[in-house]
Amino acid sequence: EADIYQTPRYLVIGTGKKITLECSQTMGHDKMYWYQQDPGMELHLIHYSYGVNSTEKGDLSSESTVSRIRTEHFPLTLESARPSHTSQYLCASSESPTGVAEAFFGQGTRLTVV
Amino acid sequence: GQNIDQPTEMTATEGAIVQINCTYQTSGFNGLFWYQQHAGEAPTFLSYNVLDGLEEKGRFSSFLSRSKGYSYLLLKELQMKDSASYLCAGIDNYGQNFVFGPGTRLSVLP
């Protein structure tokens, strides 16, 4: 069973607010990811990390930022939320930095910006 | 490019066998993964192929042909709980990240 947790599960906030989506894993995985997924649509990679102090932007342009100060923790921050940020955000981790190992996903955060 | 293509929707009957195909550009990926995602939930890992051939795992099997850029997921003895989206994902050569296809929404009918 995967040990990767995201909080909050659901969030409704007003435009212009700063928010941080939390993601933690207890598996000691070096590689972590953030994906964005609209309902019924495909997952898009927005950020990833190879390990502590490593952060990279993914394929989908995003106004969010991430940090990786500890192996187990990979928070995602939106400095000023907008309605266009409304989506589901999925955090994942994998054992291998080279990618040839399955990714374990958290339950996701469904964000609504009003 | 890293395009991954899958049929958008499929329908099958309980107890039947269904094959979900996935095609991709051969130069882009190192391995091919399959994930299951129920509506509103996170994806869960089903299987992966790095080498050509068939990998069998209970009711689920996955096949890969690297030269043809082709994979399929075979589901046997379908159950109602198999109604979900099935995501094909490759590992890109550059950042070693998962690139997901659009997913195939499978509906299993009684």
mmCIF file of C-alpha atoms in Angstrom:
data_model
loop_
_atom_site.group_PDB
_atom_site.id
_atom_site.type_symbol
_atom_site.label_atom_id
_atom_site.label_comp_id
_atom_site.label_asym_id
_atom_site.label_seq_id
_atom_site.Cartn_x
_atom_site.Cartn_y
_atom_site.Cartn_z
ATOM 1 C CA GLU A 1 0.000 0.000 0.000
ATOM 2 C CA ALA A 2 1.307 3.426 -0.970
ATOM 3 C CA ASP A 3 2.319 5.781 1.842
ATOM 4 C CA ILE A 4 1.928 9.127 0.171
ATOM 5 C CA TYR A 5 -0.411 11.720 1.546
ATOM 6 C CA GLN A 6 -1.836 14.949 0.291
ATOM 7 C CA THR A 7 -3.628 17.649 2.223
ATOM 8 C CA PRO A 8 -6.116 19.115 1.933
ATOM 9 C CA ARG A 9 -8.295 16.748 -0.124
ATOM 10 C CA TYR A 10 -10.643 19.568 -1.110
ATOM 11 C CA LEU A 11 -10.091 23.323 -1.034
ATOM 12 C CA VAL A 12 -12.257 26.253 -2.069
ATOM 13 C CA ILE A 13 -10.556 29.642 -1.891
ATOM 14 C CA GLY A 14 -10.973 33.155 -3.197
ATOM 15 C CA THR A 15 -9.049 34.762 -6.048
ATOM 16 C CA GLY A 16 -5.743 36.291 -5.033
ATOM 17 C CA LYS A 17 -5.130 34.063 -2.026
ATOM 18 C CA LYS A 18 -1.812 32.302 -1.473
ATOM 19 C CA ILE A 19 -2.100 28.567 -0.922
ATOM 20 C CA THR A 20 0.214 25.650 -0.322
ATOM 21 C CA LEU A 21 -0.737 22.089 -1.200
ATOM 22 C CA GLU A 22 1.043 19.577 0.986
ATOM 23 C CA CYS A 23 2.499 16.248 -0.111
ATOM 24 C CA SER A 24 4.413 13.815 2.063
ATOM 25 C CA GLN A 25 5.681 10.288 1.508
ATOM 26 C CA THR A 26 7.161 7.853 3.999
ATOM 27 C CA MET A 27 8.751 5.476 1.496
ATOM 28 C CA GLY A 28 12.092 7.283 1.269
ATOM 29 C CA HIS A 29 11.630 7.888 -2.461
ATOM 30 C CA ASP A 30 13.980 10.383 -4.096
ATOM 31 C CA LYS A 31 11.843 11.174 -7.150
ATOM 32 C CA MET A 32 8.663 13.169 -6.636
ATOM 33 C CA TYR A 33 6.187 14.721 -9.054
ATOM 34 C CA TRP A 34 3.238 17.088 -9.235
ATOM 35 C CA TYR A 35 0.597 16.512 -11.912
ATOM 36 C CA GLN A 36 -2.439 18.595 -12.811
ATOM 37 C CA GLN A 37 -5.572 16.862 -14.073
ATOM 38 C CA ASP A 38 -8.879 18.369 -15.140
ATOM 39 C CA PRO A 39 -11.949 16.077 -14.907
ATOM 40 C CA GLY A 40 -11.894 13.416 -17.604
ATOM 41 C CA MET A 41 -8.649 14.746 -19.017
ATOM 42 C CA GLU A 42 -5.059 13.541 -19.048
ATOM 43 C CA LEU A 43 -2.429 14.171 -16.395
ATOM 44 C CA HIS A 44 0.066 16.933 -17.105
ATOM 45 C CA LEU A 45 3.426 17.126 -15.346
ATOM 46 C CA ILE A 46 3.946 20.553 -13.772
ATOM 47 C CA HIS A 47 6.932 19.981 -11.426
ATOM 48 C CA TYR A 48 9.328 17.242 -10.436
ATOM 49 C CA SER A 49 12.285 16.663 -8.167
ATOM 50 C CA TYR A 50 15.190 14.200 -8.214
ATOM 51 C CA GLY A 51 15.849 14.620 -4.506
ATOM 52 C CA VAL A 52 16.597 17.169 -1.801
ATOM 53 C CA ASN A 53 17.295 20.664 -3.187
ATOM 54 C CA SER A 54 16.321 19.577 -6.703
ATOM 55 C CA THR A 55 13.269 21.098 -8.413
ATOM 56 C CA GLU A 56 12.438 21.157 -12.111
ATOM 57 C CA LYS A 57 9.575 22.486 -14.211
ATOM 58 C CA GLY A 58 7.493 19.984 -16.137
ATOM 59 C CA ASP A 59 5.882 20.057 -19.550
ATOM 60 C CA LEU A 60 2.886 22.167 -18.595
ATOM 61 C CA SER A 61 3.513 25.798 -17.853
ATOM 62 C CA SER A 62 2.412 26.536 -14.329
ATOM 63 C CA GLU A 63 2.333 29.599 -12.107
ATOM 64 C CA SER A 64 3.042 27.438 -9.085
ATOM 65 C CA THR A 65 6.361 26.842 -7.336
ATOM 66 C CA VAL A 66 7.708 23.870 -5.375
ATOM 67 C CA SER A 67 10.408 23.207 -2.830
ATOM 68 C CA ARG A 68 12.249 20.081 -1.658
ATOM 69 C CA ILE A 69 14.008 20.737 1.622
ATOM 70 C CA ARG A 70 13.381 17.243 2.984
ATOM 71 C CA THR A 71 13.166 13.946 1.114
ATOM 72 C CA GLU A 72 9.689 13.177 2.353
ATOM 73 C CA HIS A 73 8.087 16.561 1.716
ATOM 74 C CA PHE A 74 7.281 18.256 -1.640
ATOM 75 C CA PRO A 75 4.848 21.159 -1.191
ATOM 76 C CA LEU A 76 3.376 23.126 -4.080
ATOM 77 C CA THR A 77 2.571 26.836 -3.666
ATOM 78 C CA LEU A 78 0.353 29.197 -5.610
ATOM 79 C CA GLU A 79 1.254 32.793 -4.722
ATOM 80 C CA SER A 80 -1.972 34.278 -6.065
ATOM 81 C CA ALA A 81 -4.742 31.860 -6.956
ATOM 82 C CA ARG A 82 -6.947 32.479 -9.993
ATOM 83 C CA PRO A 83 -10.069 30.684 -11.308
ATOM 84 C CA SER A 84 -7.891 29.178 -14.084
ATOM 85 C CA HIS A 85 -6.050 27.243 -11.346
ATOM 86 C CA THR A 86 -9.196 25.269 -10.572
ATOM 87 C CA SER A 87 -8.212 21.636 -11.108
ATOM 88 C CA GLN A 88 -7.123 18.443 -9.385
ATOM 89 C CA TYR A 89 -3.490 18.317 -8.269
ATOM 90 C CA LEU A 90 -1.871 14.904 -7.872
ATOM 91 C CA CYS A 91 1.426 14.276 -6.108
ATOM 92 C CA ALA A 92 3.420 11.120 -6.824
ATOM 93 C CA SER A 93 6.736 9.529 -5.918
ATOM 94 C CA SER A 94 8.884 6.741 -7.294
ATOM 95 C CA GLU A 95 11.818 4.778 -5.962
ATOM 96 C CA SER A 96 14.081 5.271 -8.931
ATOM 97 C CA PRO A 97 15.383 8.712 -9.990
ATOM 98 C CA THR A 98 15.759 7.283 -13.480
ATOM 99 C CA GLY A 99 12.058 6.571 -13.661
ATOM 100 C CA VAL A 100 12.029 2.811 -14.255
ATOM 101 C CA ALA A 101 9.866 2.039 -11.269
ATOM 102 C CA GLU A 102 6.187 2.608 -10.770
ATOM 103 C CA ALA A 103 4.899 5.866 -9.397
ATOM 104 C CA PHE A 104 2.719 5.917 -6.305
ATOM 105 C CA PHE A 105 0.072 8.611 -6.224
ATOM 106 C CA GLY A 106 -1.508 10.512 -3.386
ATOM 107 C CA GLN A 107 -5.283 10.908 -3.248
ATOM 108 C CA GLY A 108 -5.096 14.346 -4.811
ATOM 109 C CA THR A 109 -6.218 17.842 -3.889
ATOM 110 C CA ARG A 110 -9.270 19.148 -5.690
ATOM 111 C CA LEU A 111 -8.848 22.932 -5.818
ATOM 112 C CA THR A 112 -11.608 25.378 -6.668
ATOM 113 C CA VAL A 113 -10.801 29.073 -6.963
ATOM 114 C CA VAL A 114 -13.823 31.355 -6.880
ATOM 115 C CA GLY B 1 7.651 14.245 -29.898
ATOM 116 C CA GLN B 2 6.120 12.221 -27.124
ATOM 117 C CA ASN B 3 2.541 11.690 -28.322
ATOM 118 C CA ILE B 4 0.723 8.785 -26.731
ATOM 119 C CA ASP B 5 -2.565 7.715 -28.282
ATOM 120 C CA GLN B 6 -5.341 5.579 -26.825
ATOM 121 C CA PRO B 7 -8.995 5.096 -27.726
ATOM 122 C CA THR B 8 -11.169 7.486 -25.744
ATOM 123 C CA GLU B 9 -13.868 5.041 -24.692
ATOM 124 C CA MET B 10 -14.590 1.328 -24.786
ATOM 125 C CA THR B 11 -17.502 -0.791 -23.636
ATOM 126 C CA ALA B 12 -17.467 -4.486 -22.753
ATOM 127 C CA THR B 13 -19.656 -7.038 -21.012
ATOM 128 C CA GLU B 14 -19.062 -8.577 -17.612
ATOM 129 C CA GLY B 15 -17.070 -11.808 -17.932
ATOM 130 C CA ALA B 16 -15.651 -10.885 -21.329
ATOM 131 C CA ILE B 17 -12.086 -10.049 -22.430
ATOM 132 C CA VAL B 18 -11.097 -6.558 -23.571
ATOM 133 C CA GLN B 19 -7.890 -5.240 -25.134
ATOM 134 C CA ILE B 20 -6.955 -1.579 -24.749
ATOM 135 C CA ASN B 21 -4.358 -0.382 -27.238
ATOM 136 C CA CYS B 22 -1.736 2.308 -26.847
ATOM 137 C CA THR B 23 0.561 3.708 -29.513
ATOM 138 C CA TYR B 24 3.470 6.084 -29.064
ATOM 139 C CA GLN B 25 6.385 7.628 -30.914
ATOM 140 C CA THR B 26 9.225 5.141 -30.594
ATOM 141 C CA SER B 27 12.039 7.628 -30.094
ATOM 142 C CA GLY B 28 10.555 9.105 -26.955
ATOM 143 C CA PHE B 29 10.346 6.491 -24.261
ATOM 144 C CA ASN B 30 12.260 3.934 -22.217
ATOM 145 C CA GLY B 31 9.409 1.891 -20.783
ATOM 146 C CA LEU B 32 5.636 1.617 -20.865
ATOM 147 C CA PHE B 33 3.374 1.598 -17.806
ATOM 148 C CA TRP B 34 -0.324 0.987 -17.329
ATOM 149 C CA TYR B 35 -2.369 2.603 -14.578
ATOM 150 C CA GLN B 36 -6.013 2.284 -13.531
ATOM 151 C CA GLN B 37 -7.909 5.349 -12.378
ATOM 152 C CA HIS B 38 -11.436 5.238 -10.983
ATOM 153 C CA ALA B 39 -13.453 8.432 -11.277
ATOM 154 C CA GLY B 40 -12.350 11.005 -8.725
ATOM 155 C CA GLU B 41 -9.512 8.841 -7.432
ATOM 156 C CA ALA B 42 -5.751 8.681 -7.906
ATOM 157 C CA PRO B 43 -4.148 6.405 -10.517
ATOM 158 C CA THR B 44 -2.944 3.015 -9.275
ATOM 159 C CA PHE B 45 -0.198 0.988 -10.903
ATOM 160 C CA LEU B 46 -1.154 -2.105 -12.912
ATOM 161 C CA SER B 47 1.889 -3.244 -14.884
ATOM 162 C CA TYR B 48 4.926 -2.173 -16.841
ATOM 163 C CA ASN B 49 7.015 -3.405 -19.765
ATOM 164 C CA VAL B 50 10.595 -2.475 -20.479
ATOM 165 C CA LEU B 51 11.363 -5.296 -22.902
ATOM 166 C CA ASP B 52 9.263 -6.618 -25.773
ATOM 167 C CA GLY B 53 6.724 -9.271 -24.963
ATOM 168 C CA LEU B 54 3.866 -10.127 -22.682
ATOM 169 C CA GLU B 55 3.746 -9.610 -18.914
ATOM 170 C CA GLU B 56 0.957 -11.448 -17.121
ATOM 171 C CA LYS B 57 -0.393 -10.492 -13.733
ATOM 172 C CA GLY B 58 -3.560 -12.333 -12.752
ATOM 173 C CA ARG B 59 -6.489 -11.079 -14.830
ATOM 174 C CA PHE B 60 -4.342 -8.350 -16.356
ATOM 175 C CA SER B 61 -1.653 -8.714 -19.025
ATOM 176 C CA SER B 62 0.368 -6.090 -20.841
ATOM 177 C CA PHE B 63 2.243 -6.377 -24.114
ATOM 178 C CA LEU B 64 4.954 -4.188 -25.625
ATOM 179 C CA SER B 65 6.532 -3.940 -29.065
ATOM 180 C CA ARG B 66 9.205 -1.244 -28.928
ATOM 181 C CA SER B 67 9.953 -1.310 -32.652
ATOM 182 C CA LYS B 68 6.306 -0.681 -33.483
ATOM 183 C CA GLY B 69 5.633 1.789 -30.668
ATOM 184 C CA TYR B 70 2.707 -0.319 -29.563
ATOM 185 C CA SER B 71 1.394 -1.659 -26.292
ATOM 186 C CA TYR B 72 -1.836 -3.161 -25.119
ATOM 187 C CA LEU B 73 -3.488 -3.998 -21.817
ATOM 188 C CA LEU B 74 -5.585 -7.157 -21.779
ATOM 189 C CA LEU B 75 -8.262 -7.574 -19.128
ATOM 190 C CA LYS B 76 -9.826 -11.016 -18.710
ATOM 191 C CA GLU B 77 -12.977 -12.114 -16.877
ATOM 192 C CA LEU B 78 -14.192 -8.551 -16.668
ATOM 193 C CA GLN B 79 -15.905 -7.446 -13.474
ATOM 194 C CA MET B 80 -18.104 -4.428 -12.859
ATOM 195 C CA LYS B 81 -15.377 -2.918 -10.668
ATOM 196 C CA ASP B 82 -13.073 -2.818 -13.711
ATOM 197 C CA SER B 83 -15.075 0.156 -14.992
ATOM 198 C CA ALA B 84 -12.437 2.886 -14.860
ATOM 199 C CA SER B 85 -10.009 4.850 -16.994
ATOM 200 C CA TYR B 86 -6.866 3.028 -18.086
ATOM 201 C CA LEU B 87 -3.820 5.209 -18.582
ATOM 202 C CA CYS B 88 -0.865 4.311 -20.749
ATOM 203 C CA ALA B 89 2.321 6.088 -19.649
ATOM 204 C CA GLY B 90 5.834 6.219 -21.038
ATOM 205 C CA ILE B 91 9.053 7.228 -19.333
ATOM 206 C CA ASP B 92 10.629 10.004 -21.358
ATOM 207 C CA ASN B 93 14.280 9.825 -22.265
ATOM 208 C CA TYR B 94 15.065 13.367 -21.149
ATOM 209 C CA GLY B 95 13.896 13.872 -17.591
ATOM 210 C CA GLN B 96 13.022 10.251 -16.903
ATOM 211 C CA ASN B 97 9.471 11.316 -16.088
ATOM 212 C CA PHE B 98 6.123 9.675 -16.712
ATOM 213 C CA VAL B 99 4.225 11.040 -19.697
ATOM 214 C CA PHE B 100 0.593 9.961 -19.642
ATOM 215 C CA GLY B 101 -1.729 9.257 -22.522
ATOM 216 C CA PRO B 102 -5.284 10.633 -22.510
ATOM 217 C CA GLY B 103 -6.663 7.449 -20.945
ATOM 218 C CA THR B 104 -9.312 5.015 -22.130
ATOM 219 C CA ARG B 105 -12.598 5.070 -20.242
ATOM 220 C CA LEU B 106 -13.841 1.479 -19.971
ATOM 221 C CA SER B 107 -17.451 0.752 -19.112
ATOM 222 C CA VAL B 108 -18.294 -2.810 -18.066
ATOM 223 C CA LEU B 109 -21.958 -3.654 -18.569
ATOM 224 C CA PRO B 110 -23.874 -6.458 -16.842
#
